[in-house]
Structure formats: structure tokens, C-alpha cells
Short mmCIF file of C-alpha atoms in Angstrom, two decimals:
data_model
loop_
_atom_site.label_atom_id
_atom_site.label_comp_id
_atom_site.label_asym_id
_atom_site.label_seq_id
_atom_site.Cartn_x
_atom_site.Cartn_y
_atom_site.Cartn_z
CA MET A 44 -16.52 -10.38 -14.42
CA ALA A 45 -15.91 -13.31 -16.43
CA TYR A 46 -12.21 -14.20 -17.34
CA SER A 47 -11.57 -16.52 -20.50
CA MET A 48 -8.01 -15.91 -21.19
CA GLY A 49 -6.01 -18.70 -22.63
CA LYS A 50 -2.65 -20.07 -23.82
CA ILE A 51 -0.54 -17.46 -25.34
CA GLY A 52 1.74 -17.83 -28.14
CA ALA A 53 3.02 -15.60 -30.85
CA LEU A 54 2.12 -15.76 -34.57
CA LEU A 55 4.72 -14.60 -36.94
CA SER A 56 4.48 -14.19 -40.53
CA SER A 57 6.54 -17.44 -40.94
CA GLY A 58 4.05 -19.42 -38.69
CA LEU A 59 3.83 -20.14 -35.20
CA PHE A 60 6.49 -19.19 -32.58
CA PHE A 61 6.83 -21.52 -29.64
CA GLY A 62 8.06 -20.20 -26.22
CA SER A 63 10.01 -21.50 -23.34
CA MET A 64 9.29 -22.37 -19.72
CA ALA A 65 11.30 -20.31 -17.44
CA LEU A 66 11.56 -20.28 -13.66
CA THR A 67 12.38 -16.98 -12.02
CA GLY A 68 12.55 -17.47 -8.27
CA VAL A 69 9.50 -19.16 -7.16
CA PHE A 70 7.45 -18.31 -10.21
CA ALA A 71 7.16 -20.41 -13.36
CA VAL A 72 6.53 -18.47 -16.41
CA GLU A 73 6.33 -19.22 -20.09
CA LYS A 74 8.35 -16.83 -22.26
CA VAL A 75 7.55 -16.17 -25.82
CA GLY A 76 9.61 -13.79 -28.07
CA ASP A 77 12.54 -12.11 -26.68
CA VAL A 78 11.48 -11.32 -23.38
CA ASP A 79 14.94 -10.68 -21.87
CA SER A 80 15.92 -8.32 -24.39
CA PHE A 81 12.64 -6.38 -23.68
CA THR A 82 13.09 -6.28 -19.83
CA SER A 83 16.77 -5.19 -20.25
CA ASN A 84 15.74 -2.03 -21.97
CA VAL A 85 12.66 -0.73 -19.73
CA VAL A 86 14.94 2.12 -18.46
CA SER A 87 17.56 4.36 -20.34
CA ASN A 88 19.49 7.06 -18.84
CA GLY A 89 17.39 7.04 -15.77
CA ASN A 90 14.14 7.41 -17.61
CA PRO A 91 11.43 4.54 -18.53
CA ASN A 92 11.19 3.39 -22.20
CA ILE A 93 7.80 1.90 -21.63
CA ASN A 94 4.38 2.69 -20.67
CA ILE A 95 2.26 0.20 -18.76
CA VAL A 96 -1.35 -0.59 -19.75
CA VAL A 97 -4.11 -2.06 -17.67
CA GLY A 98 -7.67 -2.64 -18.75
CA SER A 99 -10.23 0.00 -17.50
CA ASN A 100 -12.51 -2.82 -16.61
CA ALA A 101 -9.85 -4.85 -15.02
CA ALA A 102 -10.18 -6.51 -11.53
CA SER A 103 -8.13 -5.16 -8.76
CA LYS A 104 -5.18 -7.95 -9.02
CA ASP A 105 -4.67 -6.85 -12.47
CA VAL A 106 -4.56 -3.21 -11.30
CA VAL A 107 -2.21 -4.11 -8.52
CA ALA A 108 0.11 -6.06 -10.97
CA ALA A 109 0.44 -3.13 -13.23
CA ALA A 110 1.01 -0.97 -10.02
CA ASN A 111 3.85 -3.22 -8.89
CA ILE A 112 5.49 -3.42 -12.28
CA ALA A 113 5.36 0.28 -12.22
CA ALA A 114 6.85 0.57 -8.80
CA LYS A 115 9.75 -2.14 -10.02
CA VAL A 116 10.86 0.09 -12.89
CA GLY A 117 10.56 3.19 -10.76
CA SER A 118 12.93 1.58 -8.29
CA LEU A 119 15.54 1.36 -11.13
CA MET A 120 15.78 5.09 -10.86
CA PHE A 121 15.93 7.59 -8.12
CA LYS A 122 15.02 11.37 -7.72
CA GLU A 123 17.87 12.27 -5.31
CA GLY A 124 20.53 10.11 -3.70
CA SER A 125 23.20 10.46 -1.22
CA GLY A 126 26.06 8.04 -1.36
CA GLU A 127 27.17 9.13 2.25
CA LEU A 128 23.97 8.67 3.86
CA GLY A 129 22.83 5.86 1.58
CA ASN A 130 19.17 6.99 0.92
CA ALA A 131 17.19 7.99 -2.18
CA LYS A 132 13.80 9.39 -3.06
CA PHE A 133 11.16 7.92 -5.18
CA SER A 134 7.73 8.98 -6.46
CA VAL A 135 4.69 6.58 -6.82
CA LYS A 136 1.61 7.76 -8.68
CA ALA A 137 -1.77 5.73 -8.18
CA TYR A 138 -5.44 6.29 -9.66
CA SER A 139 -8.35 4.19 -8.98
CA GLU A 140 -12.27 4.32 -8.38
CA SER A 141 -14.60 2.26 -6.37
CA ASP A 142 -18.03 1.21 -7.53
CA SER A 143 -20.46 3.95 -7.94
CA PHE A 144 -23.94 4.37 -6.73
CA ASN A 145 -26.79 6.33 -8.24
CA LEU A 146 -28.14 8.66 -5.84
CA PHE A 147 -31.00 10.03 -8.31
CA GLY A 148 -34.25 8.46 -7.19
CA SER A 149 -32.52 6.02 -4.72
CA GLY A 150 -34.50 7.09 -1.67
CA VAL A 151 -31.55 7.42 0.20
CA THR A 152 -32.29 9.47 3.52
CA ASP A 153 -29.23 8.64 5.79
CA SER A 154 -26.65 5.96 4.33
CA LEU A 155 -23.27 5.30 5.08
CA PHE A 156 -21.00 4.64 2.19
CA ALA A 157 -17.75 2.45 2.33
CA ALA A 158 -14.98 1.18 0.55
CA SER A 159 -11.56 -0.67 1.22
CA VAL A 160 -8.71 -2.22 -0.77
CA ASN A 161 -10.75 -5.58 -1.11
CA ASP A 162 -14.45 -5.63 -1.37
CA ASP A 163 -14.43 -8.65 1.11
CA TYR A 164 -13.30 -6.20 3.68
CA VAL A 165 -16.57 -4.21 3.63
CA SER A 166 -19.04 -7.02 2.89
CA LEU A 167 -20.01 -8.00 6.47
CA ILE A 168 -20.28 -4.38 7.77
CA THR A 169 -23.71 -3.18 8.94
CA THR A 170 -24.84 -0.03 10.68
CA ALA A 171 -24.93 -1.66 13.72
CA LEU A 172 -21.10 -1.82 13.91
CA PHE A 173 -20.90 1.89 14.72
CA ASP A 174 -21.07 3.50 17.89
CA SER A 175 -22.53 7.08 18.30
CA SER A 176 -19.07 8.57 19.03
CA THR A 177 -18.14 7.77 15.44
CA ASP A 178 -21.09 9.85 14.11
CA LEU A 179 -21.16 7.03 11.41
CA ASP A 180 -24.22 5.27 12.91
CA ALA A 181 -26.53 6.01 9.95
CA THR A 182 -29.73 4.17 9.06
CA GLN A 183 -28.81 2.86 5.91
CA TYR A 184 -25.34 1.07 4.67
CA THR A 185 -24.13 0.59 1.18
CA SER A 186 -20.70 -1.00 0.17
CA LEU A 187 -18.88 0.67 -2.92
CA GLU A 188 -16.54 -2.41 -2.65
CA GLU A 189 -12.86 -1.74 -3.33
CA VAL A 190 -10.58 1.22 -4.40
CA SER A 191 -7.49 -0.99 -5.41
CA THR A 192 -4.79 1.54 -4.61
CA LEU A 193 -5.66 1.79 -1.01
CA LEU A 194 -3.22 0.35 1.11
CA GLU A 195 -3.13 -3.24 2.64
CA VAL A 196 -0.12 -4.50 4.68
CA THR A 197 -0.32 -8.32 4.50
CA ASP A 198 2.55 -9.12 7.16
CA THR A 199 1.78 -6.99 10.20
CA ASP A 200 3.94 -8.97 12.52
CA PRO A 201 7.21 -9.76 10.64
CA SER A 202 9.10 -10.81 13.64
CA ASN A 203 6.42 -13.16 14.81
CA TRP A 204 6.27 -11.18 18.19
CA PHE A 205 2.53 -11.77 18.42
CA ALA A 206 0.56 -14.95 18.83
CA ASN A 207 -1.84 -16.07 15.94
CA SER A 208 -0.94 -13.21 13.71
CA ASP A 209 -0.17 -15.19 10.43
CA ASP A 210 -3.39 -14.16 8.73
CA ASP A 211 -3.69 -10.60 10.07
CA VAL A 212 -3.90 -7.57 7.79
CA SER A 213 -3.98 -3.97 8.08
CA ALA A 214 -6.25 -2.24 5.64
CA GLU A 215 -7.59 1.28 4.87
CA PHE A 216 -11.22 2.11 4.78
CA LEU A 217 -13.13 5.13 3.51
CA PHE A 218 -16.66 5.97 5.22
CA ALA A 219 -18.83 8.87 4.38
CA ARG A 220 -22.22 9.39 5.44
CA ILE A 221 -24.72 10.89 2.78
CA LYS A 222 -27.91 12.84 3.43
CA PRO A 223 -30.29 14.71 1.10
CA ASP A 224 -29.93 18.54 0.81
CA GLY A 225 -32.76 19.93 -1.00
CA ALA A 226 -32.33 18.81 -4.66
CA ASN A 227 -28.61 18.06 -3.72
CA TRP A 228 -26.63 15.90 -1.15
CA ARG A 229 -24.60 16.76 1.96
CA VAL A 230 -22.05 15.39 4.21
CA ASN A 231 -21.97 16.97 7.75
CA SER A 232 -19.15 17.66 9.92
CA ASP A 233 -18.01 14.46 11.87
CA GLU A 234 -19.79 12.28 9.38
CA MET A 235 -16.98 11.33 7.21
CA ALA A 236 -13.50 9.28 8.07
CA TYR A 237 -10.56 7.51 6.99
CA MET A 238 -9.69 4.39 9.01
CA THR A 239 -6.98 1.73 9.10
CA LEU A 240 -8.05 -1.43 11.02
CA LEU A 241 -6.22 -4.54 12.03
CA PHE A 242 -7.97 -7.83 11.40
CA ASP A 243 -7.72 -11.65 10.56
CA GLU A 244 -8.34 -11.65 6.81
CA ASN A 245 -10.12 -14.87 6.87
CA THR A 246 -12.68 -13.65 9.24
CA GLY A 247 -12.96 -10.13 8.04
CA VAL A 248 -14.68 -7.05 9.68
CA PRO A 249 -16.07 -7.02 12.35
CA GLY A 250 -15.58 -10.68 13.53
CA GLY A 251 -11.81 -10.74 12.88
CA LEU A 252 -10.89 -7.30 14.48
CA LYS A 253 -7.59 -7.69 16.26
CA GLY A 254 -5.85 -5.19 18.81
CA THR A 255 -3.01 -2.94 17.45
CA ALA A 256 0.19 -3.00 19.66
CA PRO A 257 3.73 -1.44 19.48
CA GLY A 258 6.02 -3.36 16.92
CA ARG A 259 3.16 -4.02 14.67
CA ASN A 260 3.33 -2.74 11.05
CA ILE A 261 0.14 -1.03 9.79
CA ALA A 262 -1.22 0.79 6.74
CA PHE A 263 -1.56 4.52 7.37
CA LEU A 264 -2.26 7.04 4.55
CA GLY A 265 -0.74 5.01 1.72
CA GLU A 266 2.43 4.13 3.45
CA GLU A 267 3.49 0.90 5.71
CA TRP A 268 4.45 2.30 9.23
CA VAL A 269 5.65 0.40 12.50
CA VAL A 270 3.84 1.41 15.63
CA MET A 271 6.48 2.33 18.06
CA GLY A 272 4.19 3.50 20.85
CA MET A 273 0.80 4.41 22.13
CA SER A 274 1.64 6.49 25.19
CA ALA A 275 -1.13 6.42 27.99
CA ASP A 276 0.71 9.25 29.71
CA ALA A 277 0.58 11.62 26.62
CA ASP A 278 -2.18 9.82 24.64
CA ARG A 279 0.29 10.00 21.59
CA LEU A 280 0.58 7.65 18.90
CA THR A 281 4.24 7.26 17.49
CA LEU A 282 4.99 5.75 14.22
CA GLY A 283 8.34 4.91 12.24
CA LYS A 284 9.47 3.70 8.78
CA GLU A 285 10.99 0.11 9.32
CA VAL A 286 14.67 0.11 8.27
CA TYR A 287 15.84 -3.02 10.05
CA ARG A 288 14.29 -6.04 11.73
CA GLY A 289 16.28 -8.61 13.48
CA THR A 290 18.85 -9.24 16.22
CA LEU A 291 21.47 -6.99 17.66
CA LYS A 292 24.30 -8.43 19.88
CA GLU A 293 25.30 -6.59 23.02
CA GLY A 294 28.26 -4.29 21.84
CA GLU A 295 26.93 -3.93 18.30
CA SER A 296 25.77 -0.80 16.62
CA TYR A 297 23.58 0.12 13.89
CA PHE A 298 24.14 3.23 11.86
CA LEU A 299 21.58 5.29 10.32
CA ASN A 300 21.13 8.75 8.93
CA GLY A 301 24.35 9.75 10.54
CA PHE A 302 23.53 8.41 14.04
CA GLU A 303 24.85 5.43 15.86
CA ILE A 304 22.36 3.10 17.60
CA LYS A 305 24.22 0.95 20.04
CA LEU A 306 23.20 -1.92 22.33
CA GLU A 307 25.69 -1.25 25.16
CA SER A 308 24.72 -4.34 27.29
CA VAL A 309 22.31 -7.05 28.32
CA ILE A 310 22.26 -7.81 32.04
CA LYS A 311 20.12 -10.68 33.76
CA ARG A 312 18.87 -10.15 37.12
CA GLY A 313 17.11 -13.18 38.42
CA ASN A 314 14.48 -13.65 35.74
CA GLU A 315 14.55 -10.28 34.46
CA TYR A 316 16.53 -8.81 31.71
CA ARG A 317 17.69 -5.19 31.52
CA VAL A 318 18.84 -3.56 28.44
CA THR A 319 21.18 -0.65 28.15
CA ALA A 320 21.50 1.31 24.97
CA LYS A 321 22.66 4.54 23.27
CA ILE A 322 21.84 6.84 20.25
CA LEU A 323 25.12 8.75 19.38
CA LYS A 324 25.93 11.55 17.16
CA ASP A 325 29.54 12.13 16.31
CA GLY A 326 30.45 10.10 19.29
CA LYS A 327 28.41 11.89 21.58
CA VAL A 328 25.38 10.41 23.44
CA VAL A 329 22.28 12.03 22.17
CA ARG A 330 19.93 9.77 24.22
CA GLU A 331 20.28 6.53 26.18
CA VAL A 332 17.92 4.07 28.16
CA SER A 333 18.42 1.34 30.57
CA ASP A 334 15.34 -0.73 31.38
CA THR A 335 13.42 -3.94 30.87
CA THR A 336 11.89 -4.82 27.86
CA PRO A 337 9.94 -4.16 25.81
CA VAL A 338 11.22 -0.60 25.68
CA ASN A 339 11.95 2.11 22.89
CA LEU A 340 14.86 4.67 22.45
CA MET A 341 14.00 7.30 20.02
CA SER A 342 15.60 10.60 19.20
CA SER A 343 16.05 12.93 16.25
CA GLY A 344 13.83 10.95 13.91
CA VAL A 345 15.36 7.72 14.42
CA GLY A 346 14.41 4.91 16.89
CA ILE A 347 14.63 1.44 18.02
CA ARG A 348 12.38 -0.89 19.80
CA PHE A 349 13.90 -3.66 21.99
CA GLN A 350 11.01 -6.23 22.15
CA LYS A 351 12.78 -8.78 24.04
CA VAL A 352 16.38 -9.83 25.10
CA TYR A 353 17.93 -13.03 26.06
CA GLU A 354 21.27 -14.88 26.49
CA ASP A 355 23.13 -17.52 24.18
CA ILE A 356 23.34 -20.97 25.65
CA SER A 357 26.75 -20.08 27.29
CA GLN A 358 25.27 -17.19 28.78
CA ASN A 359 28.42 -15.46 27.86
CA SER A 360 26.53 -12.81 25.19
CA GLY A 361 23.32 -11.07 25.37
CA TYR A 362 21.12 -10.46 22.42
CA ALA A 363 18.22 -8.36 21.57
CA ASP A 364 15.44 -8.64 19.11
CA VAL A 365 14.51 -5.21 17.71
CA VAL A 366 13.01 -3.03 14.85
CA ILE A 367 14.80 -0.02 14.05
CA VAL A 368 12.97 2.89 12.43
CA ASN A 369 13.59 6.33 10.69
CA ASN A 370 11.17 9.27 10.02
CA VAL A 371 9.63 8.95 13.51
CA LYS A 372 6.45 10.99 14.12
CA GLY A 373 4.24 11.64 17.03
CA MET A 374 0.62 12.36 16.77
CA ASP A 375 -1.78 13.41 19.79
CA LEU A 376 -5.21 11.82 19.99
CA GLY A 377 -7.82 14.25 19.32
CA SER A 378 -5.60 16.64 17.58
CA GLU A 379 -6.05 17.98 14.08
CA VAL A 380 -3.04 15.95 12.34
CA ILE A 381 -4.36 17.07 8.99
CA PRO A 382 -6.49 20.16 8.34
CA ASN A 383 -10.05 19.43 9.48
CA TYR A 384 -9.28 15.72 10.45
CA GLU A 385 -8.73 14.80 14.08
CA LEU A 386 -6.86 11.59 14.93
CA TYR A 387 -8.68 8.84 17.30
CA ALA A 388 -8.16 5.36 18.18
CA VAL A 389 -10.74 2.96 17.28
CA LEU A 390 -11.83 0.61 19.94
CA HIS A 391 -13.70 -2.56 19.33
CA ASN A 392 -15.99 -2.89 22.49
CA GLY A 393 -19.37 -4.93 22.95
CA GLY A 394 -19.41 -5.37 18.98
CA LYS A 395 -19.14 -1.83 18.12
CA LEU A 396 -16.46 0.59 16.83
CA GLU A 397 -16.07 3.60 18.90
CA TYR A 398 -13.68 6.52 18.85
CA THR A 399 -11.47 7.44 21.76
CA ASP A 400 -8.93 10.40 22.57
CA ASP A 401 -7.61 8.41 25.54
CA PHE A 402 -5.08 5.49 25.62
CA VAL A 403 -5.92 3.11 28.79
CA LYS A 404 -4.20 -0.05 29.38
CA GLY A 405 -6.11 -3.07 28.40
CA GLN A 406 -7.90 -1.39 25.43
CA LYS A 407 -8.66 -3.25 22.28
CA ARG A 408 -7.45 -0.80 19.65
CA ALA A 409 -8.46 -2.10 16.44
CA GLY A 410 -6.99 0.73 14.55
CA PHE A 411 -6.92 4.29 14.02
CA ALA A 412 -9.35 6.92 12.40
CA LEU A 413 -9.25 10.42 10.93
CA LYS A 414 -12.46 12.03 11.51
CA TYR A 415 -13.66 15.05 9.30
CA VAL A 416 -14.28 17.90 11.67
CA GLY A 417 -14.81 20.86 9.23
CA ASP A 418 -17.74 22.79 8.15
CA ASP A 419 -20.95 20.83 6.74
CA LEU A 420 -20.34 20.08 3.03
CA LYS A 421 -23.70 21.23 1.56
CA GLY A 422 -25.05 21.47 -2.13
CA LEU A 423 -23.07 18.37 -3.30
CA LYS A 424 -23.96 17.68 -6.90
CA ASP A 425 -22.32 16.83 -10.45
CA GLY A 426 -18.75 17.81 -10.56
CA LYS A 427 -18.12 18.02 -6.76
CA GLU A 428 -14.91 16.31 -5.14
CA ILE A 429 -14.45 16.26 -1.45
CA LYS A 430 -10.91 15.39 -0.26
CA ILE A 431 -10.65 12.63 2.53
CA ALA A 432 -7.84 13.29 4.85
CA ASP A 433 -5.93 14.84 2.01
CA TYR A 434 -5.78 11.34 0.56
CA ALA A 435 -8.74 10.18 -1.24
CA LYS A 436 -11.87 11.69 -2.54
CA LEU A 437 -15.62 11.40 -2.68
CA ALA A 438 -16.62 12.21 -6.00
CA PHE A 439 -20.12 12.97 -7.75
CA ASP A 440 -20.64 12.70 -11.47
CA ASP A 441 -24.00 12.68 -13.58
CA GLU A 442 -22.49 11.37 -16.68
CA ASN A 443 -24.42 14.17 -18.69
CA SER A 444 -27.67 12.27 -17.68
CA ASN A 445 -30.77 13.72 -16.17
CA THR A 446 -31.47 10.48 -14.26
CA LYS A 447 -28.12 9.87 -12.77
CA LEU A 448 -25.75 11.26 -10.06
CA ASN A 449 -23.24 8.81 -9.33
CA MET A 450 -21.34 8.84 -6.07
CA PHE A 451 -18.18 7.05 -5.53
CA PHE A 452 -14.59 7.03 -3.98
CA LYS A 453 -11.56 7.72 -6.07
CA MET A 454 -7.64 8.10 -5.57
CA ASP A 455 -5.57 10.31 -7.88
CA LEU A 456 -2.41 10.70 -5.77
CA GLU A 457 1.32 10.82 -5.99
CA LYS A 458 3.43 10.30 -3.01
CA ASP A 459 7.29 10.87 -2.67
CA VAL A 460 9.07 8.44 -0.49
CA SER A 461 12.60 8.54 0.95
CA ILE A 462 14.27 5.23 1.93
CA SER A 463 17.54 4.02 3.10
CA LYS A 464 19.77 1.27 1.62
CA ASN A 465 18.25 -2.22 2.16
CA GLN A 466 15.03 -0.49 3.54
CA LYS A 467 11.65 -1.68 2.26
CA ALA A 468 8.83 0.74 1.62
CA ARG A 469 5.13 0.08 0.63
CA VAL A 470 3.49 2.99 -0.85
CA LEU A 471 0.02 3.08 -2.33
CA ASN A 472 0.08 -0.79 -2.47
CA THR A 473 3.34 -0.95 -4.42
CA GLU A 474 6.65 -2.23 -2.80
CA ILE A 475 9.98 -0.46 -3.36
CA ILE A 476 13.19 -1.99 -2.25
CA LEU A 477 16.57 0.04 -2.33
CA ASN A 478 18.98 -2.67 -2.70
CA GLU A 479 22.07 -0.54 -3.63
CA LEU A 480 23.05 3.12 -4.19
CA LYS A 481 26.25 4.07 -5.46
CA ALA A 482 27.19 7.66 -5.30
CA SER A 483 30.25 9.55 -3.93
CA ALA A 484 28.22 12.84 -3.68
CA LYS A 485 24.56 13.92 -3.66
CA GLN A 486 23.09 13.72 -7.21
CA ASN A 487 19.83 15.07 -8.28
CA VAL A 488 18.37 13.23 -11.34
CA GLN A 489 14.94 13.81 -13.13
CA LEU A 490 12.66 11.02 -12.50
CA ASN A 491 9.62 10.38 -14.91
CA ALA A 492 8.51 7.07 -13.34
CA PRO A 493 5.94 5.28 -15.27
CA VAL A 494 2.44 5.30 -14.23
CA ALA A 495 -0.06 2.53 -15.17
CA LEU A 496 -2.34 3.70 -17.83
CA LEU A 497 -5.93 2.57 -18.66
CA ASP A 498 -6.37 1.05 -22.15
CA THR A 499 -8.81 3.88 -22.78
CA GLU A 500 -5.85 6.51 -22.26
CA THR A 501 -3.42 5.17 -25.18
CA SER A 502 -3.51 2.93 -28.29
CA LEU A 503 -1.29 0.94 -30.30
CA LYS A 504 -1.58 3.43 -33.24
CA ASN A 505 -0.11 6.63 -31.43
CA THR A 506 2.28 5.26 -28.52
CA ASP A 507 5.78 6.89 -28.40
CA LYS A 508 7.14 4.17 -25.94
CA ASN A 509 7.24 0.43 -25.75
CA LEU A 510 4.07 -1.16 -24.03
CA ILE A 511 3.69 -3.41 -21.28
CA LEU A 512 0.23 -4.69 -21.45
CA VAL A 513 -1.34 -6.26 -18.12
CA GLY A 514 -4.16 -8.70 -18.75
CA GLY A 515 -5.78 -10.83 -21.65
CA PRO A 516 -8.10 -9.92 -24.32
CA VAL A 517 -11.01 -10.09 -22.04
CA VAL A 518 -9.87 -7.42 -19.66
CA ASN A 519 -7.45 -5.34 -21.93
CA SER A 520 -8.65 -3.89 -25.02
CA LEU A 521 -5.10 -3.47 -26.65
CA THR A 522 -4.22 -7.27 -25.93
CA ASP A 523 -7.63 -7.98 -27.60
CA GLU A 524 -6.70 -5.87 -30.64
CA LEU A 525 -3.45 -7.77 -31.00
CA VAL A 526 -5.28 -11.01 -30.78
CA LYS A 527 -7.72 -9.67 -33.60
CA LYS A 528 -4.90 -8.83 -35.74
CA GLY A 529 -3.60 -12.41 -35.49
CA LEU A 530 -0.22 -11.69 -33.59
CA VAL A 531 -1.23 -13.47 -30.47
CA VAL A 532 -3.22 -16.83 -29.79
CA ILE A 533 -5.21 -17.09 -26.71
CA ASP A 534 -7.31 -19.88 -25.21
CA GLU A 535 -8.78 -20.48 -21.66
CA LYS A 536 -5.72 -22.71 -20.72
CA SER A 537 -3.05 -20.16 -20.65
CA PRO A 538 -0.34 -20.55 -17.82
CA ALA A 539 1.51 -17.40 -16.45
CA THR A 540 2.89 -15.96 -19.62
CA LEU A 541 5.10 -13.28 -21.17
CA VAL A 542 4.84 -12.57 -24.97
CA SER A 543 7.12 -10.00 -26.45
CA LEU A 544 5.99 -8.84 -29.93
CA LYS A 545 8.50 -6.65 -31.96
CA ASP A 546 7.26 -3.36 -33.61
CA ALA A 547 3.70 -4.17 -32.74
CA ALA A 548 2.56 -1.00 -31.91
CA ASN A 549 3.57 2.03 -34.00
CA GLY A 550 6.97 0.55 -34.39
CA LYS A 551 7.34 0.15 -30.62
CA ASP A 552 7.71 -3.34 -29.00
CA VAL A 553 5.00 -4.75 -26.96
CA LEU A 554 5.20 -7.20 -23.93
CA ILE A 555 1.99 -8.90 -22.78
CA VAL A 556 1.70 -10.05 -19.11
CA ALA A 557 -1.17 -12.51 -18.86
CA GLY A 558 -2.67 -15.95 -17.98
CA GLY A 559 -5.69 -17.98 -17.96
CA ASN A 560 -7.06 -16.06 -14.98
CA ARG A 561 -6.18 -13.21 -12.61
CA ASP A 562 -4.06 -15.34 -10.50
CA LYS A 563 -1.99 -16.54 -13.37
CA THR A 564 -1.53 -12.84 -14.56
CA SER A 565 -0.41 -11.95 -11.15
CA GLU A 566 2.26 -14.90 -11.20
CA ALA A 567 3.35 -13.45 -14.91
CA ALA A 568 3.58 -10.13 -13.25
CA ASN A 569 5.67 -11.28 -10.37
CA ALA A 570 8.01 -13.18 -12.73
CA LEU A 571 8.60 -10.18 -14.91
CA ILE A 572 9.52 -7.99 -11.76
CA GLU A 573 11.84 -10.65 -10.77
CA MET A 574 13.53 -10.58 -13.99
CA MET A 575 13.96 -6.73 -14.28
#
């Protein structure tokens, strides 16, 4: 897709209006018009005053930028909060589609179709990658490139506990094996899957596949989770939502959801350190541990992982590097954790991906898969949609043509997330941080969080809210309309720019977030997020 966006300025009736350059954090952005006034009014009485619009043909970076702006506005509101517990609930909604493939007359007999959050992640995959245990070992392979609202975790090792992890990412993948079914198509049982894989983003899949380990952060069904345990005894995967990463000093406590997590002591015996810790409720011990590290302590939905312990230089005090989580959940390998979908660890052995329901020490567990185990899905044709792990969908659309049957992956999903004060959550590729919650009692607030609309879903003439337009005229038709009206001037040398136009859309204000290319547009979006 060509990008020919340029320098942005506002043309007012009295002539050119020149903007100013501002530095917001690490982001430099040119501001034109009263941007500050616009951003100060994005939320009123707990509800958004804006709609966010992205081009229907925009690249994934523009879509993600729009989603991040929506998440920021959403983070200024909360659905339900408790001042006592310091937590809040948010809702995030996402829609995106992969590229499509026309099955009509294609000659497909047994083809595996795939998509991920980034098209580069599926570009090097071949049919030879899949072991027969996955049932994805088709004779043909087709990449449908990216579904931009699948999740990618770009910092899988925030504490730097693992070697050579700086470029590692955890990303989500969708796979479906398609075969003819008379005049229609079919997906057999076992031949469709959701996967989350850990790999070096510069090397990709399969060459860059890494081994997942406790303490790592991974993507799983649209949310970022910490891997807390992979029990070989119980063959169980345990995940938690990160609340705190850092250091605890012996004698210190962390309070979470009404529980006290206390590091009692760090004792050195020879070259070995032993940590003693407790989880308490109302002063009473719920669970405790005394062991060498790394070790976990979990109970009642909260947990802590002690990765390593050490003493200060004077050897008077002990410290532990930890990650503390809530919303702890355990899932047994081989079990149906979602209706019709079984959980498996994904191993990378001998250049192939294979499924296992057995954790064994020394395995290279590249990730996890949810394997479809329901009935064969027959008679797939125009209008059919199949849910994948109750998360994404496989869809069929003939576009009212006798010579088409497009098949593609899509997401149309809303997720609620509950987070504690100072906790960060990444959901559907958007990030929410709860910095502060002030409430003396529990409150319920109606939240109508903004959702990024396509430029085909609204217009300058009929909008009832102020608009944030993400992208220049090449990728966003509403921005293009303002350019053609002479309200905005654009050439190919645009920096990251924010342009505020008063009464430009049905009496409502417009803020354009754009730059000379998709990276500059992302910079402008990040600067806007910092300003709000």
C-alpha cells in the first residue's frame, strides 16, 4: 500500500494557520490548532465525547494506533471500582480481518491457512513445519497475513531473568485446514487451532522459536499473562495477571485483593539461598513456603514467584526478585479448557511443531495450542462463520458473486478486564494502566468506551460526536475529504502531527492524527495518548 502523506497545516478563512512543535515525553509532534482544548474534552461525565475513525484500507499500524487511542480514552473511565480494593473493570472491543482467499476455482484440495498479528510471522511457515500430532500437516499452505487485533507481547522478559531475550515476542496465530466438501468446503475435527508462540521477532517462525518458561509473559486469548508454572507432576499450565514486578526485602509485604503476601526471611546456607514466605488473610496464614528459588507461592487467586534471592553487600538484609500476580488460573494439558478446544503444549523438535499433553523436564516448549476437537464442520459456504476458541472466527463470503467464495479470519470481540491500582493490562493489542482510583465505596458507572470505527461507518456530515481521524488522506477517506475542502494541506514531508479543526464535521470538532508515513502516524498517536 502506497503512503504519500505530507506536512499538515490548517487553512482557515483568513489564510494559513501555522502550528507549533511540542515535545510530549519522548515523542516530538507538531500541533496545529487548539489541540490541548480538544484533548481536554474527550471525556465528559464518564462518557466519551469522541469517535475514533481509521481507514478501511489502513495498515495494521494505523489500526493499532486507533485502538491504543481508544484504550487510553477508555482508561479515563471505569465500569466498576472499589476504593477499598483499588481495582476497576474496563471493556475493550476490537474488529479486524485478515486478507481473504477466493476458494472458487482455486484447486485447493488440502490447504492450511494461517494468520498472525504480523504478516511477517507467517511468511516463512511451510507445511513441513507441522508434525502429524497437530493434524495441521496439510499438503498446501497459504498465509492470510495479519489480523491486527490478535495480541503480541513485545516484552516477554520484563525482569531480564532470561538470556538473549531482548528481541523475543509472544504472538497469537490462527490455523485452519480446508478441504472440499462436494460443492462446499469443510474443516475436520482436530484440523483447526489457536496458538501462542514465543520467538525472536528478527528471526521469526520457525527459525527463531524459543522455549517458554515460568516468569515469562505471553499472549493468551487476547490478554497478556505471566507463566507461573508448568507442573510436570500434574501436567498443568498455571497463568496469572501481573500486578507487580521488582524486589522485596525480607520482612516486607505486598497487599493484594485483601491478602498480604509477606517475605519472611532469606537464609543463606553455603552457596544456597532459602526463601520463607507466607500468604495471610486477616492476619492468619493461608499458605506458606520455605524452599530454594525459583519457587512459587499461590493461593486464593493470588500468587508470587521468587525467581532469585540474594543479600546486600553487608550481608545484613536479604532480597528477592519477584513477580506478583492475581487472577491465577490452572489448566490441565489435554483437557477441554474451552468447549470443543483442548489445551496442548507446543514443542519444537527436529524442525517440527508437535503437540504434547505431558510436561517433561528439558522440553523446548515454544508455546501452547488450543486444538479443535468438536464435530467435523461440513457444508461451509457463503455466510458461514466458525468460532475459533471462542475468540476469533473463520468466515466465508461470496460478495454476491457467482465466481467468489472468499475465506478469511476475523475478530469481532469485546473483552472485560479487571485490574488493580498501578497494574498494567494488555488486551486485544491495546494497553490499559490504572494509575489511580479514588473512591470511598463501591461505585457502578455506565461505560460507553469509544470503539475505533472504519471510515465507511461514519461521515463528516452525520457525526454526532467530535472525531479523531487516524491517518492521512491516502488511508482515511474522511481526512481526504477535509483536504479536498481546503481545510488541511498535506504533502509527503509531514512530521508526526496533530491538527485540530473547529466545527469541521456537522458542527463538531475534528482532530487529525497523521504523519508522512505509518511510523509518523504512530508517533503522533503516541504523543496524543501522552497528552490525554
